[in-house]
Coordinates of C-alpha atoms and ligand atoms in Angstrom, one line a residue:
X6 CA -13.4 3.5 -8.4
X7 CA -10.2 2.9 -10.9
X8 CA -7.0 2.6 -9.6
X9 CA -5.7 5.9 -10.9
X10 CA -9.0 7.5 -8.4
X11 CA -7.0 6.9 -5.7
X12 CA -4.0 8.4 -6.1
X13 CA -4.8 11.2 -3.2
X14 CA -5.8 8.4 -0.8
X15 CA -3.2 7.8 1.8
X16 CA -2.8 4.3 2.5
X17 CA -3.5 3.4 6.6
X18 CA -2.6 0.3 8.5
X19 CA -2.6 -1.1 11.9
X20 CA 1.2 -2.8 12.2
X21 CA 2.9 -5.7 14.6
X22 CA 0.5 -8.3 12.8
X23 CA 2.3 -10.8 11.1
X24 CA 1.5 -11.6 7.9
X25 CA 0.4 -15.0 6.5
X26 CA -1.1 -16.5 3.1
X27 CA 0.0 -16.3 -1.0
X28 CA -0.3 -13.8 -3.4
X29 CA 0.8 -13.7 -7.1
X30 CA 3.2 -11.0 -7.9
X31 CA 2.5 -8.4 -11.2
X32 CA 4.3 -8.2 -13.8
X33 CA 7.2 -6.0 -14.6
X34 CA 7.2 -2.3 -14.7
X35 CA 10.6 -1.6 -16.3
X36 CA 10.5 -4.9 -18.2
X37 CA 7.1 -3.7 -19.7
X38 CA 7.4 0.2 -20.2
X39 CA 10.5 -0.3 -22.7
X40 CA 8.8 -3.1 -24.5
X41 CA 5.7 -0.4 -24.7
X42 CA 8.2 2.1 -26.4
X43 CA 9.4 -0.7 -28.7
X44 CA 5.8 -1.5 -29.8
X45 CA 6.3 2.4 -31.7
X46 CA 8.8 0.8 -33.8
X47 CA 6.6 -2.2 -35.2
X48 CA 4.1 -1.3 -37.9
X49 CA 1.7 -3.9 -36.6
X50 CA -0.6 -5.1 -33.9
X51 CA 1.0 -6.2 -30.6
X52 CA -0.6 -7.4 -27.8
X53 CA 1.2 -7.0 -24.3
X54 CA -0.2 -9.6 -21.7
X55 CA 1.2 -8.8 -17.8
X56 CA 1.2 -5.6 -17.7
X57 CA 0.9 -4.2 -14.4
X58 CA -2.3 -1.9 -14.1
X59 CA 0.1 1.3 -13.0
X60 CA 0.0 5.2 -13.4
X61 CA 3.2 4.6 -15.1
X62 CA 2.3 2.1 -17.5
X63 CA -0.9 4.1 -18.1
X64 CA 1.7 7.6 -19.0
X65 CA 3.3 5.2 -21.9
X66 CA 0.1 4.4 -23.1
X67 CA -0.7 7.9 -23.6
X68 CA 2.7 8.9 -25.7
X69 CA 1.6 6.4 -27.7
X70 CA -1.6 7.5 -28.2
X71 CA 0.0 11.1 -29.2
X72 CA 1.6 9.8 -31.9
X73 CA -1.3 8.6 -33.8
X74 CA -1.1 5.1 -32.5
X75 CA -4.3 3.0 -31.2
X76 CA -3.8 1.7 -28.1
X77 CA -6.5 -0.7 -26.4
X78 CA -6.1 -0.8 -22.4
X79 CA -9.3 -1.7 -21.7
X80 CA -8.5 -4.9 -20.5
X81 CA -5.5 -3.8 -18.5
X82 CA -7.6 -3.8 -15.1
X83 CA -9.5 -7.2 -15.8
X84 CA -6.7 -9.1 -17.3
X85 CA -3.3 -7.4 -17.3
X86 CA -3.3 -6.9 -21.1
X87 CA -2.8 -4.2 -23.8
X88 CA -2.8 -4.4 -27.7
X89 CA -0.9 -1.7 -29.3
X90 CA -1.8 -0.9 -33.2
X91 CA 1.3 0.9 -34.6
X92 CA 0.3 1.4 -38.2
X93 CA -1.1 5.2 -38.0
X94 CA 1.8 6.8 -36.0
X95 CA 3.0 10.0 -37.6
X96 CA 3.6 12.8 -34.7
X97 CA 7.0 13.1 -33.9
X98 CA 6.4 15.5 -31.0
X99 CA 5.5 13.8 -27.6
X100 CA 3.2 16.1 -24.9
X101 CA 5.7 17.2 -22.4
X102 CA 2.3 16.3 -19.9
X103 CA 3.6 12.8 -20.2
X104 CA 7.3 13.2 -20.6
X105 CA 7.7 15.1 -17.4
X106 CA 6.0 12.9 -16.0
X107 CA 8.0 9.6 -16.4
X108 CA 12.1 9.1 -16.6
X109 CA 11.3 6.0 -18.8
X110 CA 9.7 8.6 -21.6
X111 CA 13.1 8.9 -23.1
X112 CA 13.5 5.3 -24.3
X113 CA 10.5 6.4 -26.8
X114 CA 13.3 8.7 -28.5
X115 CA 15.3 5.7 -30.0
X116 CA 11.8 4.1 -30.6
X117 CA 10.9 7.3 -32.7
X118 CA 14.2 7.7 -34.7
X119 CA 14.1 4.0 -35.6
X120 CA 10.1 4.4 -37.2
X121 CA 10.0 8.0 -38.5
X122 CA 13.3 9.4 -38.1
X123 CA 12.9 11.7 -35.8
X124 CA 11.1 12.7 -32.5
X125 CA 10.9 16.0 -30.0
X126 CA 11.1 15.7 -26.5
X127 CA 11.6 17.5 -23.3
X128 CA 14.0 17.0 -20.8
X129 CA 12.3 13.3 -19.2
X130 CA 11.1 13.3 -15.1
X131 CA 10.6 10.7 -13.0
X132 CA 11.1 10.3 -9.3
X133 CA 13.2 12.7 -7.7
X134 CA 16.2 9.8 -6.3
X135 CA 19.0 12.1 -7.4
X136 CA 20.8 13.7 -10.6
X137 CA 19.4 11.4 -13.6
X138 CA 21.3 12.7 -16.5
X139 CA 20.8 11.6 -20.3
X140 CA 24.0 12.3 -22.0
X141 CA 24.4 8.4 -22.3
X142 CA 21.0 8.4 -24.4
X143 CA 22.2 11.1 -26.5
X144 CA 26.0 9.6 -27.1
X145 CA 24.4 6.5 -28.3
X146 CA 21.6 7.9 -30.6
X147 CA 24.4 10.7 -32.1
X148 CA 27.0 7.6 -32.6
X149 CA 24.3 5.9 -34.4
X150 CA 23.9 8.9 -36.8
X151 CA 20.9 10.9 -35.3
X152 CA 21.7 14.8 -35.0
X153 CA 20.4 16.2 -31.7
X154 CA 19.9 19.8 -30.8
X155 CA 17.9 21.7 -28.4
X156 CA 16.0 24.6 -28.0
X157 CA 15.2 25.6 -24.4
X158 CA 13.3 22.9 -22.9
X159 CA 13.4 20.8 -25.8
X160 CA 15.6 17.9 -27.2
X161 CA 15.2 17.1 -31.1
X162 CA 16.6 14.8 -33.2
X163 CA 16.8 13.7 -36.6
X164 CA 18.8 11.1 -38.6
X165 CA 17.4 10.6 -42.3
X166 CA 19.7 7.0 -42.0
X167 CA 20.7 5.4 -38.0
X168 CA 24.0 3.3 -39.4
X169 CA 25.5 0.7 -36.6
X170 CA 28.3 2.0 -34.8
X171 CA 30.3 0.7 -32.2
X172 CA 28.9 2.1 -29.2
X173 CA 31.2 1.5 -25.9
X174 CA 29.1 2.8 -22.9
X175 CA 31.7 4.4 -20.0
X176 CA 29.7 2.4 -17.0
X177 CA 26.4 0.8 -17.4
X178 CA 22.8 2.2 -17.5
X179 CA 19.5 0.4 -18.3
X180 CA 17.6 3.3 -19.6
X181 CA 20.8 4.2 -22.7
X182 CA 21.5 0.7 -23.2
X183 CA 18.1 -0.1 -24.0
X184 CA 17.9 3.5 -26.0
X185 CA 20.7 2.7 -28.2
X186 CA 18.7 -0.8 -29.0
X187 CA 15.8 0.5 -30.2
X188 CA 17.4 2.8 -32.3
X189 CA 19.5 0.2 -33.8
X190 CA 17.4 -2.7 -34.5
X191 CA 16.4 -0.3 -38.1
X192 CA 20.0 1.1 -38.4
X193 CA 22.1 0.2 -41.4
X194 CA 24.7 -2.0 -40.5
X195 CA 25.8 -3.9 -37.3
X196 CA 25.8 -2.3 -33.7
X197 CA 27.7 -3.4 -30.6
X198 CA 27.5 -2.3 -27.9
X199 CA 30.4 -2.4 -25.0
X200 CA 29.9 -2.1 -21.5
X201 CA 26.0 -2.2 -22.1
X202 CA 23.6 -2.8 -18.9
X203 CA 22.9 -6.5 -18.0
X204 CA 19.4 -6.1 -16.1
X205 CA 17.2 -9.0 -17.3
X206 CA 14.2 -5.7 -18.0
X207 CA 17.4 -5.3 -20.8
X208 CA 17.2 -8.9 -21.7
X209 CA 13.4 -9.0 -21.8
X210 CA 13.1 -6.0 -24.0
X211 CA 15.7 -7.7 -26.9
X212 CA 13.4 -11.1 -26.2
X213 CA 10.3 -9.2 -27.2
X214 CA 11.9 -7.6 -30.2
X215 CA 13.4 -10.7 -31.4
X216 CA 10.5 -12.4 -31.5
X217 CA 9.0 -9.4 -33.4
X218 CA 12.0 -9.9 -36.3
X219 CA 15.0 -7.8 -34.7
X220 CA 18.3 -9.9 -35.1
X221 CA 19.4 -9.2 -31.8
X222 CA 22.6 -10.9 -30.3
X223 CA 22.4 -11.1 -26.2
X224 CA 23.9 -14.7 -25.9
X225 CA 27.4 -15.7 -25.7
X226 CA 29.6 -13.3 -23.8
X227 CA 27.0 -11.0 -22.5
X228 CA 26.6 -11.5 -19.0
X229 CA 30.5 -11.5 -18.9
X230 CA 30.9 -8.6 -20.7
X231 CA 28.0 -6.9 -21.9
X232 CA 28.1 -6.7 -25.3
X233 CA 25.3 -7.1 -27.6
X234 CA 25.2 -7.2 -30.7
X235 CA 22.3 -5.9 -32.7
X236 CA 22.0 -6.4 -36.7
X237 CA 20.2 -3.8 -38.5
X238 CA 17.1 -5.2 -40.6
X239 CA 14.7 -3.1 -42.7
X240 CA 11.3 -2.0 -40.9
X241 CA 9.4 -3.9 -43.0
X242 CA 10.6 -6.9 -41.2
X243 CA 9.3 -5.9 -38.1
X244 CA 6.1 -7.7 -37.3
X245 CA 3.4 -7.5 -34.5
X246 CA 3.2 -9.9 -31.9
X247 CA 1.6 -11.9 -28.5
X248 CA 3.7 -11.1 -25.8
X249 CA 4.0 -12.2 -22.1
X250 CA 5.8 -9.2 -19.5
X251 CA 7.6 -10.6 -17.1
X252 CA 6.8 -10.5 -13.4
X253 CA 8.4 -8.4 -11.1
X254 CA 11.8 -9.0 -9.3
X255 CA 11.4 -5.3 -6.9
X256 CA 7.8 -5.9 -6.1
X257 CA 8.8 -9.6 -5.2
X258 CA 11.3 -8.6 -3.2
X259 CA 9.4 -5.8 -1.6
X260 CA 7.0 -7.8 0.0
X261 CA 9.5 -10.5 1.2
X262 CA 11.2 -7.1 3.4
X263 CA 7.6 -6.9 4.5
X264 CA 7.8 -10.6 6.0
X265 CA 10.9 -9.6 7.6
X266 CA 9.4 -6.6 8.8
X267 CA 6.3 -7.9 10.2
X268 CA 7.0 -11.4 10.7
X269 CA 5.3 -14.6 9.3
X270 CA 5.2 -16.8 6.6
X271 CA 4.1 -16.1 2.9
X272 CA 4.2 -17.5 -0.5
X273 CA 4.7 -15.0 -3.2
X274 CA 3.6 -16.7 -7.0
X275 CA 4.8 -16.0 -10.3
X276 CA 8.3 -15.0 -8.9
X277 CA 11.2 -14.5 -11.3
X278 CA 13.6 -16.8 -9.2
X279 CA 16.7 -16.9 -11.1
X280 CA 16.6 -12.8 -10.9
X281 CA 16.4 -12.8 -7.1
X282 CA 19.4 -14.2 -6.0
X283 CA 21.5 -11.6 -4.3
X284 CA 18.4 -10.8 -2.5
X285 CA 17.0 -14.6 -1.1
X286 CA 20.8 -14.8 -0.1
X287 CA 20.6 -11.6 1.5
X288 CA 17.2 -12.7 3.4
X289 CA 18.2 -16.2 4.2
X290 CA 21.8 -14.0 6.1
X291 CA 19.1 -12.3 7.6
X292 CA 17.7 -14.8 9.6
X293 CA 14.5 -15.7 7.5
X294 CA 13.6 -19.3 6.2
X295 CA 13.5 -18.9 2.2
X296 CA 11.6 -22.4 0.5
X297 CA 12.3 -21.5 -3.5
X298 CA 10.4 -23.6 -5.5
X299 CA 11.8 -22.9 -9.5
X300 CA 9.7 -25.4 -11.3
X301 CA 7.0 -23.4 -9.7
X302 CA 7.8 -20.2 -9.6
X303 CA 7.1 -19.9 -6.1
X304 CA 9.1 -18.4 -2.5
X305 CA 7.6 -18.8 0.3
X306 CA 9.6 -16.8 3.5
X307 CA 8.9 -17.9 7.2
X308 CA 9.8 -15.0 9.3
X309 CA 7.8 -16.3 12.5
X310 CA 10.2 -15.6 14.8
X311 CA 11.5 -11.8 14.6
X312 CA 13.8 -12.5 17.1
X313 CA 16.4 -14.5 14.9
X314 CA 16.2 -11.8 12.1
X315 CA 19.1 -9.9 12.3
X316 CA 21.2 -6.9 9.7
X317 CA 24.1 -7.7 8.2
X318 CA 26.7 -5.6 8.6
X319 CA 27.4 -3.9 5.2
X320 CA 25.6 -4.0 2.2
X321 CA 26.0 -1.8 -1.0
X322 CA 24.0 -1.5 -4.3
X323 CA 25.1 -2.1 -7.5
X324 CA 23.8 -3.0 -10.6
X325 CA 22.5 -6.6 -11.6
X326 CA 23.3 -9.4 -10.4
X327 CA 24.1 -7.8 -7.3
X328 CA 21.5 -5.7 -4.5
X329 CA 19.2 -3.7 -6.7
X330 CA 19.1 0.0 -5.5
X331 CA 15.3 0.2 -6.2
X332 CA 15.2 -2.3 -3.1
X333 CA 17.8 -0.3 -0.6
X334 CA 14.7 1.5 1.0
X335 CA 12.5 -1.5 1.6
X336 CA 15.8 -3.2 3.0
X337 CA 15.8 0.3 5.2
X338 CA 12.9 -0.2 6.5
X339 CA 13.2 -3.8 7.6
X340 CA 16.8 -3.0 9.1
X341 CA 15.1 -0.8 11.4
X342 CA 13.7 -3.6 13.3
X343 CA 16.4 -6.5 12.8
X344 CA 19.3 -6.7 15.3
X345 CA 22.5 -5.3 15.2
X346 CA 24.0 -2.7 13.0
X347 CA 23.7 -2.1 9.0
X348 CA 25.9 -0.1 6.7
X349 CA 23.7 0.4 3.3
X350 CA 25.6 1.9 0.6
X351 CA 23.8 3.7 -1.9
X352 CA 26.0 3.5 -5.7
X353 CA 23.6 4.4 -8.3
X354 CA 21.4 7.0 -6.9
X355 CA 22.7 10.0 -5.3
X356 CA 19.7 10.9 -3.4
X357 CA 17.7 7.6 -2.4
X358 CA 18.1 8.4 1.6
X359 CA 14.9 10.3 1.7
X360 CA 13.0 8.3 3.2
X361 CA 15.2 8.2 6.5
X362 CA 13.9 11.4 8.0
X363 CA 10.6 9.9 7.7
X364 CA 12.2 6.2 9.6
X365 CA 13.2 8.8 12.4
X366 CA 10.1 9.7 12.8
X367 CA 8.9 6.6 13.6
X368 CA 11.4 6.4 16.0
X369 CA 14.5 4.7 13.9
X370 CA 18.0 5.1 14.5
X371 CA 19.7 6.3 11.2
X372 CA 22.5 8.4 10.3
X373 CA 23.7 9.4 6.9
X374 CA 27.4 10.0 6.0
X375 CA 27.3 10.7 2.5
X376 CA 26.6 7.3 0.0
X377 CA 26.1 5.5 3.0
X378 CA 22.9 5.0 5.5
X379 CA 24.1 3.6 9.4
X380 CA 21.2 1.8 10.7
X381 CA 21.4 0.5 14.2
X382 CA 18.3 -2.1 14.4
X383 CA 16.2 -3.6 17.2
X384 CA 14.1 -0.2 17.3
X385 CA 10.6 -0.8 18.4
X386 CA 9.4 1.8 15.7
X387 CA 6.1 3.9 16.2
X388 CA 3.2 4.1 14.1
X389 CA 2.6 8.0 12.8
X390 CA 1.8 10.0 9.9
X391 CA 4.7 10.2 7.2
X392 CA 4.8 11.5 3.7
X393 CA 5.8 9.3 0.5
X394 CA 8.1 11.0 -1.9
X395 CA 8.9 8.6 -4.6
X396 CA 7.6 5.4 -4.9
X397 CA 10.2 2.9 -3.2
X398 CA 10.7 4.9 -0.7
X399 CA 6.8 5.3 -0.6
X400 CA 6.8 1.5 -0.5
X401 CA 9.2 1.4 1.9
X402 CA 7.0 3.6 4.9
X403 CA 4.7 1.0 4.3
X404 CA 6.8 -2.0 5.6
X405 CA 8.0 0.0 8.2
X406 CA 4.0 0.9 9.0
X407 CA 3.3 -3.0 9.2
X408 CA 6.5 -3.4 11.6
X409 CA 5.5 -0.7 13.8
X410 CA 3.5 -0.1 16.9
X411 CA 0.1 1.7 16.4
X412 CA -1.0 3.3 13.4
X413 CA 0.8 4.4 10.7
X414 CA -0.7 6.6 7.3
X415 CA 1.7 7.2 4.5
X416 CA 0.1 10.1 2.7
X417 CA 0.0 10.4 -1.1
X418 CA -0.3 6.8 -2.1
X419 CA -0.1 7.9 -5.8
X420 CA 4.1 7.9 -5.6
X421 CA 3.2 4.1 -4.9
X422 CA 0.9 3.6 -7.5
X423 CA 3.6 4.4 -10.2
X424 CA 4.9 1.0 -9.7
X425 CA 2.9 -1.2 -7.4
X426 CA -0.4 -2.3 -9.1
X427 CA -2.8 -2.5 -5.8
X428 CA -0.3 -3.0 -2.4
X429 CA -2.9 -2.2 -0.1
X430 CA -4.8 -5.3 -1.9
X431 CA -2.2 -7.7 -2.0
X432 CA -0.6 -7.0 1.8
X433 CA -4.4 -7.3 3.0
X434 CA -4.5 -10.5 1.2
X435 CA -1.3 -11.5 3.7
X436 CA -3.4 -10.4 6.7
X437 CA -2.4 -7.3 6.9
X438 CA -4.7 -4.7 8.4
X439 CA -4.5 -2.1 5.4
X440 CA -6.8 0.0 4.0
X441 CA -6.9 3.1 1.6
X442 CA -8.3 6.8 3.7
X443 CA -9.1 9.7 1.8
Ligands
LIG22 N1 23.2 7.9 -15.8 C1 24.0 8.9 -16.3 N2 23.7 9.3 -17.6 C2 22.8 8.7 -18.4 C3 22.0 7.6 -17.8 C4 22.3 7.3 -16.5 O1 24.9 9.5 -15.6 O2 22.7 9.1 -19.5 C5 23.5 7.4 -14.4 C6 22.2 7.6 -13.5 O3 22.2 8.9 -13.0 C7 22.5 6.6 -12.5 C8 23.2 5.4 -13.2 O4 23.7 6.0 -14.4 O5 23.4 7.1 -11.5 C9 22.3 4.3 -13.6 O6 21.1 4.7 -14.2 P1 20.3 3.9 -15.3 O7 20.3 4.6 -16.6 O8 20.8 2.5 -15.3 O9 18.9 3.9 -14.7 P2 17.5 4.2 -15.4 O10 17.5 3.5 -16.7 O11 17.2 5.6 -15.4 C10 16.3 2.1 -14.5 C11 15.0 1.8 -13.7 C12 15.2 2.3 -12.3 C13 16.4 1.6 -11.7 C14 17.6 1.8 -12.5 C15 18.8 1.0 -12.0 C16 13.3 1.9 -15.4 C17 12.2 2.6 -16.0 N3 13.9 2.5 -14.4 O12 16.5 3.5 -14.5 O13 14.0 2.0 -11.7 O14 16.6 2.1 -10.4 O15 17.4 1.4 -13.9 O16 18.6 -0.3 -12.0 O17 13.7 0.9 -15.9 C18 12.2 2.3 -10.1 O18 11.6 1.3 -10.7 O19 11.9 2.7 -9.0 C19 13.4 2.8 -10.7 C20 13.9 4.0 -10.4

């Protein structure tokens, strides 16, 4: 049975048994699906190793494939890796199947304009966590030179020549600013761009194209400002190459809420340390014992005794270097058992609460007044039968299962499985009592 089999299975576990052991953490989703997108743009061979073995990483290899390109995942379950052969790519129309599917399908539009000049999408999905507009994408591309019109459903755009532009973004988002670099790294001319996002799944994506002949500037200023500088070179410059994805700050820090949540001590491996910060601050404030071990890539948490792990009172979301919003729910989930009182404010997402009905029904104590989720800890929660709707949340129900009373089954694991490459495996590797039930 694959993975991708199991996406109707609920996941099942038996919780208030703290957790114990090491475990090596994937690698990136949102570092590796742009760097898949930018693999369209290179008329060559490139092989991907670290790629998590994920539905969503498995939807990008398919809008490749539409395009004409050969793409070889067949040793993504053995060994992580995938080799992309660009050479053939002509269609310029991507299966809306696989667009609708995934928010991260519209970073292959700037991909597309920068190889063949133009590409026709729909309108992109993803997980339902709020309005997630794309005007951003399209003001980049159109500064750039592309013309974009649609018809119904359907975005198209076309630019015979992408020339640099000065491109100052109004507040930051990962998905335009890593749009706009794609389509830039072919353009005419020199592109900056102001005000652009500072994730290090941005930094990794202008690493890998680097290294693949892009003239990218992400040095100097950039972490003070955000500016990045991008000189155009021809295509024919671009060349294939042996890439490493790197591993995963959310699912790192997902399973060190699940320490908190269940108590004990774990190691996770291959940890992006320097990417963690606000959150090992944040769990250390909580109570926890953090050991960070850089030269080895290595955290290991001691939350033994549950007793000293306690909220603090307000934290908000923002984007890097500060809390990550993809990790307010597993912080949720955890700050249902800690003592004392948490405000979470939520600034990126408009609707990433939607787990807490689910908390309550479990027996938290949450209310919601507008951006901001009021958690009053120290509840003994109660295993039950709750329903995963996107896939931190989803993620999220299952620290709170392992922190619980009883039994708890999160239905529809396959929310989960757009990000987290086998959870069941690696929290039953920590001792947890966790299975997959149809
Ligand atoms: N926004 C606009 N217009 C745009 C683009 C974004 O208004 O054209 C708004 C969004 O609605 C949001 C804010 O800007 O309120 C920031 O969104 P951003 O564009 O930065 O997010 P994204 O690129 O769509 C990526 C990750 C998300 C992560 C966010 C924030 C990928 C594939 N997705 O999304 O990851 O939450 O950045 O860090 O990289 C996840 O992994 O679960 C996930 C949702």
């Amino acid at each position: 049975m694959t993975q991708f089999d199991r996406n109707d299975e609920s996941i099942r576990m038996e919780g208030k048994k703290p957790l114990g052991g090491r475990i090596q953490i994937q690698g990136s989703k949102n570092a590796a699906l742009p760097i898949l997108a930018a693999c369209m743009l290179i008329p060559g061979k490139c092989v991907l190793r670290g790629c998590p073995n994920i539905t969503d990483i498995d939807c990008m290899c398919s809008l490749l494939e539409s395009t004409g390109a050969g793409v070889d995942t067949e040793a993504l379950v053995t060994d992580n890796r995938i080799v992309v052969d660009t050479r053939n790519v002509r269609e310029r129309r991507l299966p809306e199947k696989y667009v609708s599917a995934m928010r991260s399908s519209v970073v292959m539009m700037g991909a597309m304009l920068g190889r063949l000049g133009e590409v026709c999408v729909n309108y992109p999905g993803g997980c339902v966590i709020g309005e997630r507009p794309i005007n951003l994408h399209l003001y980049g591309l159109e500064k750039l030179g592309a013309q974009i019109w649609t018809e119904g459903n359907h975005i198209h755009a076309y630019a015979d020549e992408l020339k640099g532009a000065v491109i100052e973004f109004p507040f930051s988002s990962v998905g335009a600013t890593q749009n706009v670099i794609l389509a830039a790294v072919t353009a005419q001319g020199t592109t900056v761009i102001k005000n652009a996002a500072r994730e290090p799944e941005v930094i990794e994506l202008c690493k890998f194209l680097n290294l693949a002949g892009a003239n990218i500037d992400y040095a100097g200023t950039f972490f003070k400002s955000g500016r990045i500088e991008i000189r155009g070179v021809e295509l024919s410059r671009l060349h294939g190459v042996d890439y490493t994805v790197i591993s995963d700050r959310i699912v790192a820090g997902t399973y060190l809420f699940a320490a908190l949540a269940a108590g004990g001590k774990i190691t996770l491996e291959n940890i992006p340390i320097g990417q963690l910060g606000s959150v090992c601050d944040m769990i250390t404030e909580m109570g926890a014992n953090l050991e960070l071990d850089a030269a080895q890539s290595k955290i290991t948490v001691n939350a033994c005794d549950r007793d000293r792990i306690k909220n603090l009172p307000y934290i908000e979301t923002a984007v890097y270097p500060a809390f990550p919003t993809d990790l307010q729910s597993p912080l949720l989930a955890a700050a249902c058992m800690a003592k004392g009182r948490l405000k979470v404010r939520e600034r990126i997402f408009s609707s990433r609460f939607r787990i807490v009905e689910e908390l309550k029904r479990m027996g938290a104590d949450i209310t919601i007044e507008g951006d901001t989720a009021i958690v009053t800890g120290g509840r003994e929660l109660e295993g039950r039968t709750v329903i995963s709707r996107e896939l931190r949340g989803g993620a999220a129900l299952v620290i709170a299962g392992l922190g619980a009373s009883g039994i708890t089954t999160v239905i529809d694991s396959g929310y989960i499985r757009r990000g987290y490459q086998d959870i069941v495996s690696d929290l039953a590797s920590l001792g947890a009592r966790i299975r997959y039930v149809d």
